[in-house]
Amino acid sequence: MNTKMAPPRVFKNYINGEWVSSVSGHTFDNFNPANRRELVGVFQKSNQQDVAEAIQAAKDAYKSWRIIPPPKRGEILYRAARMLVERKEAYAEQMTREMGKILDETRGDVQEAIDMTYYMAGEGRRLFGQTTTSELPNKFCMWMRSPIGVCSLVTPWNFPMAIPSWKVMPALICGNTVVMKPATDTPLSTYNLVQTLEEAGVPRGVVNLVTGSGSEVGTAMMTNDDVRVVSFTGSTEVGRKVSAACAPTFKHSCLEMGGKNIIMVMEDANLDLAVEGALWGGFGTTGQRCTASSRIALHKEVYKDFVEKFVARARSLKVGNGLDPSVQMGPLINESQLKTVEQYVEIGKNEGAKLLCGGERLEGGDYDYGWFYSPTIFGDCDPQMRICREEIFGPVVSIIPCGSIEEAIEIGNGVVYGLSSSIYTRNVNRAFQAMRDMETGIFYVNAPTIGAETHLPFGGTKQTGNGHREASTAALDFYSEWKAVYVDYSDKLQRAQIDT
Ligand code: NAD
């Protein structure tokens, strides 16, 4: 028997149309969070020089890419979308290995990239501007979209293909060029996306990929004078640093950050539906979604019934390696995230919340090789507890009793974040009241706080975002600038506001 193991696959940076090693000569290993014995791949530990080269390549490529007719750019994206469809299963499996979430969810992640790619490809034949009247005779007025330049795209690990696609596709269709940096825990899915774009025919230098740390690679991408646009998705803490780094040269920055999302369950709700929603919203992606339903404001009249059902369902969830089709919840992304969850569970207990289920690291057998934690529910929470205000980013749901919709809305809005919220009710008046009064960028009725579609704006208010939106036509507003154009065909000098 041949016991020799195949050498691990080494993945390179993509700069100016070439797959290249980092000039640093260093690499980092990426392991499967469900099985630390499995090396997913070896990636480039890049440095500032790699970033500078990638930005220079993007700057050079911008000169020709910006004037390619957008429908032609769209044709490349259509090709990329079709290739993603063909590769969906393979990419989903690789994503489960590097990120841990179950196959159903990684298929959804790739599907989101497919949807976004098709959507933005179609924008190549739209990118609508407007025409309008002029106050002067024989004068024509319009405004149109212009590309901006080089974009730095920095992404987190929880949606490793979907989130990069939300950024790169609108950037490209608008005529910009990009440098992308995925999180160090999940570089493979972004690599796969970039490779697909290359094979679909994106010209050299238009898309560049540099892997490595946030402190070195990320910082260099935020501070280079040739970068005009920064799109960042990640924690609020890092987003604050990104915002400060962009300020001196007034780079446009789109910041999509943390959340502390709430499901409000009213006494007239379809309770079984609400329980299923809370389960999917709270424990899908192991609670590691920016839109995770980490809080539930639960009407006192249905408190006991809901809690009984919810706890029973959470206890029944099968936790394990996401490649196993019977598994319903995968591991946490890494040891540090697991420790964060452990700390918050201790905080919750010390604050006096009632631990209803979970609250422990899963151990024994294959669990010992991954970062597994049990689905955890706290009951009888006070909205002021830290577990009800701070983002935990793990499988921990806090239930807060409430007595009315007004109270639920107050609890819901009482955090610094404003990403997503939802209400379960059969009363249309209450649904509209909550829709009007919740301060979140996304709102659902009779569904959990997760489930965004690519043709609707995505993003949050308050400390979740800085006012921009991803996806939909809203993304075009970030990746292009309006140019107002006046065409005077009167053959004489006409002065606005003066020659009235
Ligand atoms: P993170 O902030 O630690 O890292 C995000 C990215 O920023 C990574 O690529 C990282 O390497 C890079 N980075 C780190 N320091 C940097 C620096 N100083 N300069 C530039 N880049 C730097 O976040 P994470 O742990 O990867 O992801 C989890 C967080 O992302 C959660 O807070 C979650 O809510 C948030 N998130 C938000 C959304 C949204 O759309 N609102 C979506 C998904 C995740």
XYZ file of C-alpha atoms and ligand atoms in Angstrom:
544
model
C 0.000 0.000 0.000
C 1.315 3.438 -0.837
C 1.214 5.421 2.397
C 2.783 8.545 0.895
C 0.376 11.468 1.189
C -0.110 13.764 -1.799
C 1.577 17.122 -1.188
C -0.881 19.845 -0.130
C -2.122 22.069 -2.900
C -0.489 25.489 -2.928
C -2.718 28.376 -4.020
C -1.185 31.547 -5.437
C -2.091 35.199 -5.666
C -3.561 36.463 -8.920
C -1.870 39.667 -10.025
C -1.963 41.216 -13.489
C -3.335 38.056 -15.045
C -0.691 35.733 -13.550
C -0.853 33.264 -10.672
C 2.147 34.257 -8.570
C 3.732 33.511 -5.198
C 4.016 36.268 -2.651
C 7.309 38.154 -2.759
C 7.467 37.469 0.994
C 8.218 33.810 0.286
C 5.840 32.881 3.112
C 2.622 30.890 3.114
C -0.077 29.933 5.617
C -1.998 26.696 6.059
C -5.763 26.530 6.002
C -7.447 23.679 7.901
C -10.986 22.314 7.926
C -12.771 23.673 11.054
C -14.730 20.400 11.317
C -11.573 18.330 11.124
C -8.258 19.913 11.961
C -6.438 16.888 10.559
C -7.490 17.969 7.080
C -5.353 20.598 5.395
C -7.556 22.427 2.894
C -4.677 24.193 1.199
C -1.608 26.377 1.496
C -2.033 30.065 0.664
C 0.228 33.054 0.118
C 1.075 35.130 3.159
C 1.340 38.313 1.185
C 2.870 41.631 2.124
C 2.625 45.288 1.183
C 4.681 44.843 -1.960
C 2.264 42.233 -3.303
C -0.572 44.669 -2.620
C 1.262 47.533 -4.340
C 1.804 45.363 -7.432
C -1.845 44.293 -7.493
C -3.040 47.892 -7.183
C -0.661 49.010 -9.937
C -1.998 46.243 -12.188
C -5.574 47.305 -11.440
C -4.697 50.938 -12.113
C -3.150 50.109 -15.499
C -6.027 47.827 -16.496
C -8.589 50.479 -15.578
C -7.570 52.613 -18.571
C -8.943 50.082 -21.059
C -11.609 48.312 -18.948
C -13.508 51.508 -18.200
C -14.206 52.119 -21.896
C -15.251 48.579 -22.827
C -18.995 48.774 -23.576
C -20.868 47.575 -20.483
C -22.858 44.928 -22.469
C -19.477 43.390 -23.423
C -18.440 43.398 -19.776
C -21.800 41.788 -19.095
C -21.073 38.994 -21.586
C -18.012 38.025 -19.550
C -20.119 37.963 -16.394
C -22.794 35.840 -18.101
C -20.055 33.346 -19.007
C -18.767 33.385 -15.423
C -22.286 32.786 -14.084
C -22.766 29.767 -16.358
C -19.412 28.350 -15.235
C -20.382 28.827 -11.593
C -23.578 26.884 -12.269
C -21.537 23.986 -13.687
C -19.124 24.090 -10.747
C -21.686 24.683 -8.029
C -21.449 21.286 -6.381
C -17.649 21.154 -6.385
C -17.318 24.685 -5.055
C -19.935 24.044 -2.359
C -18.084 20.973 -1.165
C -14.792 22.865 -1.042
C -16.501 25.657 0.858
C -17.878 23.254 3.447
C -14.342 21.949 3.938
C -12.847 25.384 4.462
C -15.699 27.130 6.280
C -17.641 24.346 8.001
C -21.253 25.217 7.187
C -23.432 22.395 5.912
C -23.640 21.539 2.221
C -27.159 22.906 1.798
C -25.873 26.264 2.982
C -22.670 26.270 0.941
C -24.750 25.429 -2.132
C -26.821 28.477 -1.215
C -23.656 30.563 -0.902
C -22.501 29.593 -4.408
C -26.050 30.127 -5.697
C -25.994 33.643 -4.299
C -22.804 34.306 -6.263
C -24.507 32.893 -9.377
C -27.558 35.101 -8.831
C -25.429 38.175 -8.290
C -23.304 37.473 -11.360
C -26.345 37.023 -13.624
C -28.011 40.075 -12.096
C -25.027 42.356 -12.641
C -24.382 40.887 -16.116
C -27.895 42.075 -17.028
C -27.067 45.536 -15.699
C -24.566 45.796 -18.569
C -27.555 46.563 -20.808
C -29.151 48.934 -18.316
C -26.935 51.051 -16.035
C -29.678 53.610 -16.519
C -29.081 57.290 -16.178
C -31.682 60.012 -16.678
C -32.453 62.739 -19.129
C -34.212 65.893 -18.057
C -35.232 69.302 -19.301
C -33.169 72.449 -19.362
C -34.261 75.895 -18.230
C -32.656 77.250 -21.413
C -33.805 76.683 -25.007
C -31.925 74.322 -27.292
C -30.098 72.666 -24.476
C -30.124 68.992 -23.546
C -29.461 67.664 -20.041
C -28.756 64.206 -18.671
C -26.882 62.403 -15.986
C -25.018 59.179 -16.443
C -22.979 56.712 -14.439
C -19.175 56.825 -14.601
C -16.786 54.240 -13.194
C -14.548 55.420 -10.363
C -11.263 53.502 -10.525
C -9.450 50.929 -8.432
C -11.530 49.256 -5.712
C -10.182 47.387 -2.667
C -12.577 44.623 -1.624
C -12.048 43.076 1.829
C -14.333 40.270 2.975
C -15.102 38.046 5.983
C -15.178 34.257 6.232
C -18.870 33.498 6.774
C -20.039 33.892 3.153
C -16.770 33.302 1.365
C -18.096 33.341 -2.204
C -21.374 35.234 -1.896
C -19.955 38.351 -0.215
C -16.990 38.741 -2.602
C -19.460 38.360 -5.485
C -21.652 41.160 -4.050
C -18.658 43.431 -4.409
C -16.746 42.315 -7.473
C -19.712 41.942 -9.871
C -21.177 45.450 -9.482
C -17.653 46.906 -9.419
C -16.811 45.245 -12.739
C -20.048 45.982 -14.560
C -19.668 49.662 -13.680
C -16.182 49.631 -15.254
C -13.924 49.566 -12.201
C -10.976 47.278 -11.557
C -10.421 45.487 -8.254
C -8.041 44.005 -5.727
C -9.671 41.389 -3.508
C -8.615 40.076 -0.109
C -10.547 37.218 1.491
C -10.396 36.333 5.180
C -7.492 34.042 6.069
C -9.931 31.335 7.249
C -11.638 31.051 3.860
C -9.415 32.058 0.941
C -10.304 29.048 -1.246
C -13.841 30.074 -2.215
C -12.696 33.543 -3.254
C -9.850 31.907 -5.171
C -12.446 29.767 -6.980
C -14.495 32.843 -7.823
C -11.463 34.699 -9.195
C -10.340 31.680 -11.201
C -13.814 31.465 -12.736
C -13.690 35.142 -13.692
C -10.279 34.623 -15.272
C -11.505 31.652 -17.291
C -14.615 33.575 -18.302
C -12.337 36.101 -19.994
C -11.802 39.014 -17.605
C -8.751 40.818 -19.054
C -5.466 40.859 -17.165
C -5.199 43.264 -14.265
C -8.956 43.870 -14.013
C -9.374 41.443 -11.104
C -6.524 40.780 -8.678
C -6.428 38.518 -5.643
C -4.022 38.876 -2.716
C -4.312 36.593 0.305
C -2.948 37.337 3.765
C -3.639 39.074 7.026
C -5.910 42.023 7.638
C -3.229 43.955 9.469
C -0.694 43.760 6.649
C -2.548 43.131 3.374
C -5.841 44.741 4.419
C -4.206 47.885 5.773
C -2.096 48.314 2.643
C -5.259 48.052 0.527
C -6.944 50.825 2.530
C -4.089 53.297 2.511
C -2.741 53.209 -1.078
C -3.349 56.552 -2.815
C -4.317 54.874 -6.094
C -7.325 53.179 -4.498
C -10.506 55.217 -4.918
C -13.083 52.864 -3.459
C -13.040 50.527 -0.454
C -15.733 47.981 0.209
C -15.403 46.189 3.528
C -17.556 43.576 5.201
C -16.561 42.437 8.666
C -16.702 43.411 12.302
C -17.673 46.873 13.498
C -14.355 47.091 15.332
C -12.297 46.629 12.153
C -14.787 48.690 10.124
C -14.004 51.658 12.339
C -10.297 51.311 11.491
C -11.104 50.973 7.796
C -13.209 54.120 7.922
C -10.354 56.048 9.565
C -7.833 54.705 7.027
C -10.038 55.889 4.139
C -10.587 59.372 5.555
C -7.283 61.130 4.728
C -7.707 60.641 0.954
C -11.520 60.610 1.023
C -11.821 57.156 -0.458
C -15.417 56.117 -0.881
C -16.052 53.408 1.675
C -18.915 50.976 1.979
C -18.865 49.347 5.409
C -21.079 46.366 6.198
C -20.569 45.296 9.788
C -21.995 43.530 12.822
C -25.563 42.832 13.858
C -27.732 41.909 16.840
C -30.894 40.961 15.060
C -34.249 40.295 16.639
C -37.286 38.153 15.968
C -40.423 39.503 17.648
C -42.974 36.784 18.353
C -46.436 38.157 19.135
C -49.157 36.280 20.996
C -51.169 35.762 17.796
C -48.244 34.245 15.850
C -48.290 30.844 14.201
C -46.032 29.407 16.909
C -44.806 26.367 14.989
C -43.781 28.600 12.122
C -42.055 30.990 14.529
C -40.155 28.117 16.160
C -38.921 26.867 12.778
C -37.905 30.402 11.838
C -36.085 30.962 15.123
C -34.239 27.675 14.711
C -33.080 28.462 11.182
C -32.339 32.104 11.999
C -30.526 31.335 15.247
C -28.559 28.222 14.398
C -28.186 28.325 10.601
C -24.481 28.832 9.753
C -23.906 27.983 13.442
C -25.182 31.466 14.280
C -22.289 32.994 12.338
C -24.342 35.222 10.078
C -24.366 38.980 10.308
C -28.160 38.599 10.100
C -28.397 35.735 12.625
C -31.521 35.843 14.809
C -29.584 36.135 18.051
C -32.446 37.709 20.057
C -36.106 36.840 20.396
C -38.599 39.218 21.985
C -41.287 36.774 23.037
C -44.786 37.743 24.116
C -45.470 36.570 27.666
C -48.775 34.938 26.666
C -47.000 32.399 24.453
C -43.679 32.335 26.303
C -43.997 28.880 27.840
C -45.316 27.143 24.712
C -42.739 28.683 22.405
C -39.819 27.982 24.726
C -40.803 24.345 25.172
C -40.982 23.751 21.434
C -37.906 25.813 20.589
C -35.696 24.124 23.172
C -36.857 20.655 22.089
C -36.059 21.472 18.449
C -32.654 22.976 19.315
C -31.740 19.895 21.358
C -32.610 17.664 18.422
C -30.276 19.428 15.968
C -27.517 17.155 14.738
C -24.156 18.904 14.993
C -21.153 17.646 13.034
C -19.181 17.756 9.826
C -21.216 19.645 7.224
C -20.288 17.154 4.506
C -22.498 14.563 6.220
C -25.961 15.145 4.707
C -27.698 14.275 7.981
C -25.857 17.030 9.879
C -27.880 20.213 10.528
C -25.274 22.457 12.138
C -21.530 22.619 11.495
C -18.624 23.818 13.628
C -17.513 27.316 14.520
C -14.929 28.767 12.200
C -11.921 28.624 14.526
C -10.699 28.290 18.083
C -10.887 31.995 18.776
C -14.575 32.103 17.769
C -15.260 29.070 19.962
C -13.602 30.812 22.905
C -15.649 33.938 22.295
C -18.824 31.836 22.473
C -17.625 30.132 25.667
C -16.916 33.514 27.235
C -20.321 34.914 26.325
C -22.083 31.867 27.743
C -20.253 32.480 31.032
C -21.189 36.162 30.858
C -24.848 35.212 30.297
C -24.866 32.876 33.271
C -23.237 35.498 35.483
C -25.730 38.114 34.345
C -28.535 35.874 35.565
C -29.935 34.640 32.262
C -31.452 31.171 32.441
C -29.544 28.579 30.416
C -32.288 26.500 28.780
C -30.140 24.218 26.651
C -26.623 23.804 25.295
C -23.921 25.934 26.821
C -21.120 23.473 26.261
C -18.381 22.570 23.859
C -19.016 19.239 22.151
C -16.320 16.687 22.832
C -15.460 13.075 22.161
C -14.864 11.193 18.898
C -14.665 13.371 15.795
C -15.776 16.384 17.831
C -12.262 16.512 19.305
C -10.867 17.483 15.908
C -13.198 20.395 15.250
C -14.612 23.545 16.860
C -18.038 22.249 17.814
C -20.453 23.884 20.242
C -23.977 22.901 21.216
C -27.008 24.991 20.157
C -27.544 27.263 23.155
C -30.631 29.115 24.351
C -30.890 31.583 27.224
C -34.313 32.433 28.630
C -35.613 35.155 30.984
C -33.113 37.633 29.574
C -33.084 41.322 30.298
C -32.489 43.503 27.200
C -29.649 45.265 28.997
C -27.602 42.094 29.447
C -24.438 41.957 27.373
C -25.621 38.737 25.701
C -28.599 40.761 24.439
C -26.615 43.745 23.221
C -23.294 42.462 21.875
C -22.697 40.378 18.779
C -21.632 36.856 19.796
C -21.446 35.300 16.322
C -22.164 31.763 17.438
C -25.069 29.395 18.182
C -26.437 31.379 21.110
C -29.987 32.786 21.188
C -31.282 35.029 23.973
C -35.021 35.160 24.686
C -36.417 38.340 26.200
C -39.994 38.280 27.538
C -42.200 41.202 26.484
C -45.810 42.291 26.955
C -46.687 44.249 23.797
C -45.548 45.096 20.304
C -44.426 48.527 21.505
C -42.179 46.914 24.085
C -40.831 44.429 21.529
C -39.968 47.263 19.135
C -38.244 49.213 21.897
C -36.178 46.162 22.827
C -35.427 45.498 19.155
C -34.173 49.033 18.522
C -32.282 49.235 21.811
C -28.918 48.115 20.428
C -26.168 49.906 18.534
C -26.666 47.696 15.469
C -29.389 47.955 12.812
C -29.097 45.144 10.303
C -32.186 42.925 10.306
C -35.372 42.297 12.291
C -38.567 40.349 11.931
C -42.045 39.909 13.373
C -44.263 36.853 13.628
C -47.893 37.927 13.788
C -51.159 37.315 11.955
C -52.245 40.888 12.519
C -51.525 43.024 9.468
C -51.714 46.268 11.445
C -48.966 45.128 13.787
C -46.844 43.903 10.898
C -46.991 47.348 9.285
C -46.397 49.126 12.580
C -43.222 47.116 13.147
C -42.149 47.561 9.516
C -42.429 51.323 9.991
C -40.796 51.540 13.415
C -37.903 49.086 13.315
C -34.645 50.910 12.660
C -33.065 48.073 10.681
C -32.052 48.037 7.008
C -33.833 44.717 6.469
C -37.210 43.643 7.848
C -39.185 40.409 7.506
C -42.782 39.469 8.269
C -43.413 35.864 9.307
C -39.857 34.839 8.455
C -36.592 34.910 10.422
C -34.004 37.679 10.097
C -32.058 35.843 7.403
C -32.846 35.158 3.766
C -31.775 38.143 1.669
C -32.185 38.009 -2.112
C -29.677 39.581 -4.465
C -32.021 41.998 -6.236
C -32.968 43.824 -3.004
C -30.694 46.282 -1.183
C -28.662 44.682 1.598
C -27.186 46.543 4.545
C -27.795 47.993 7.948
C -28.274 51.213 9.869
C -26.520 52.665 12.933
C -23.237 50.882 13.711
C -23.939 48.123 11.190
C -23.279 50.290 8.163
C -22.313 53.716 6.879
C -25.365 54.349 4.741
C -24.549 52.435 1.577
C -26.243 49.252 0.414
C -24.933 46.200 -1.351
C -26.737 44.113 -4.004
C -29.623 45.340 -6.209
C -29.295 48.570 -8.196
C -28.260 50.219 -4.900
C -24.806 48.638 -5.364
C -24.432 50.500 -8.663
C -24.738 53.775 -6.777
C -21.672 52.840 -4.757
C -19.528 51.584 -7.628
C -20.254 54.490 -9.982
C -20.398 58.258 -9.753
C -23.007 60.445 -11.356
C -21.827 62.736 -14.111
C -24.175 65.576 -15.032
C -23.941 66.484 -18.735
C -25.256 69.656 -20.453
C -25.294 69.828 -24.253
C -25.986 73.256 -25.675
C -27.040 73.202 -29.334
C -28.186 76.856 -29.535
C -24.872 78.067 -31.018
C -24.719 80.951 -28.550
C -23.630 81.579 -24.988
C -26.533 80.838 -22.657
C -26.076 81.545 -18.975
C -28.019 79.437 -16.496
C -29.887 81.456 -13.853
C -29.041 84.720 -15.669
C -30.514 84.531 -19.179
C -33.958 83.732 -17.891
P -13.145 40.878 10.685
O -13.546 42.290 10.863
O -12.247 40.282 11.693
O -12.416 40.677 9.278
C -13.035 41.018 8.049
C -11.958 41.196 7.001
O -11.177 42.357 7.326
C -10.969 40.031 6.916
O -10.604 39.808 5.555
C -9.777 40.553 7.699
O -8.555 39.946 7.343
C -9.801 42.024 7.322
N -9.108 42.926 8.257
C -8.818 42.714 9.565
N -8.164 43.791 10.076
C -8.053 44.701 9.074
C -7.509 46.009 8.982
N -6.944 46.606 10.035
N -7.588 46.659 7.800
C -8.191 46.073 6.737
N -8.721 44.840 6.759
C -8.662 44.149 7.918
O -14.508 40.036 10.547
P -14.699 38.466 10.430
O -14.395 37.843 11.741
O -13.998 37.956 9.212
O -16.272 38.378 10.126
C -17.235 38.432 11.113
C -17.854 39.817 11.198
O -18.333 40.197 9.917
C -19.068 39.875 12.116
O -19.011 41.031 12.894
C -20.238 39.944 11.138
O -21.395 40.540 11.654
C -19.650 40.726 10.041
N -20.391 40.521 8.809
C -21.190 41.539 8.370
C -21.946 41.377 7.214
C -22.819 42.498 6.711
O -23.134 42.503 5.529
N -23.239 43.441 7.534
C -21.885 40.178 6.502
C -21.076 39.152 6.998
C -20.321 39.349 8.143
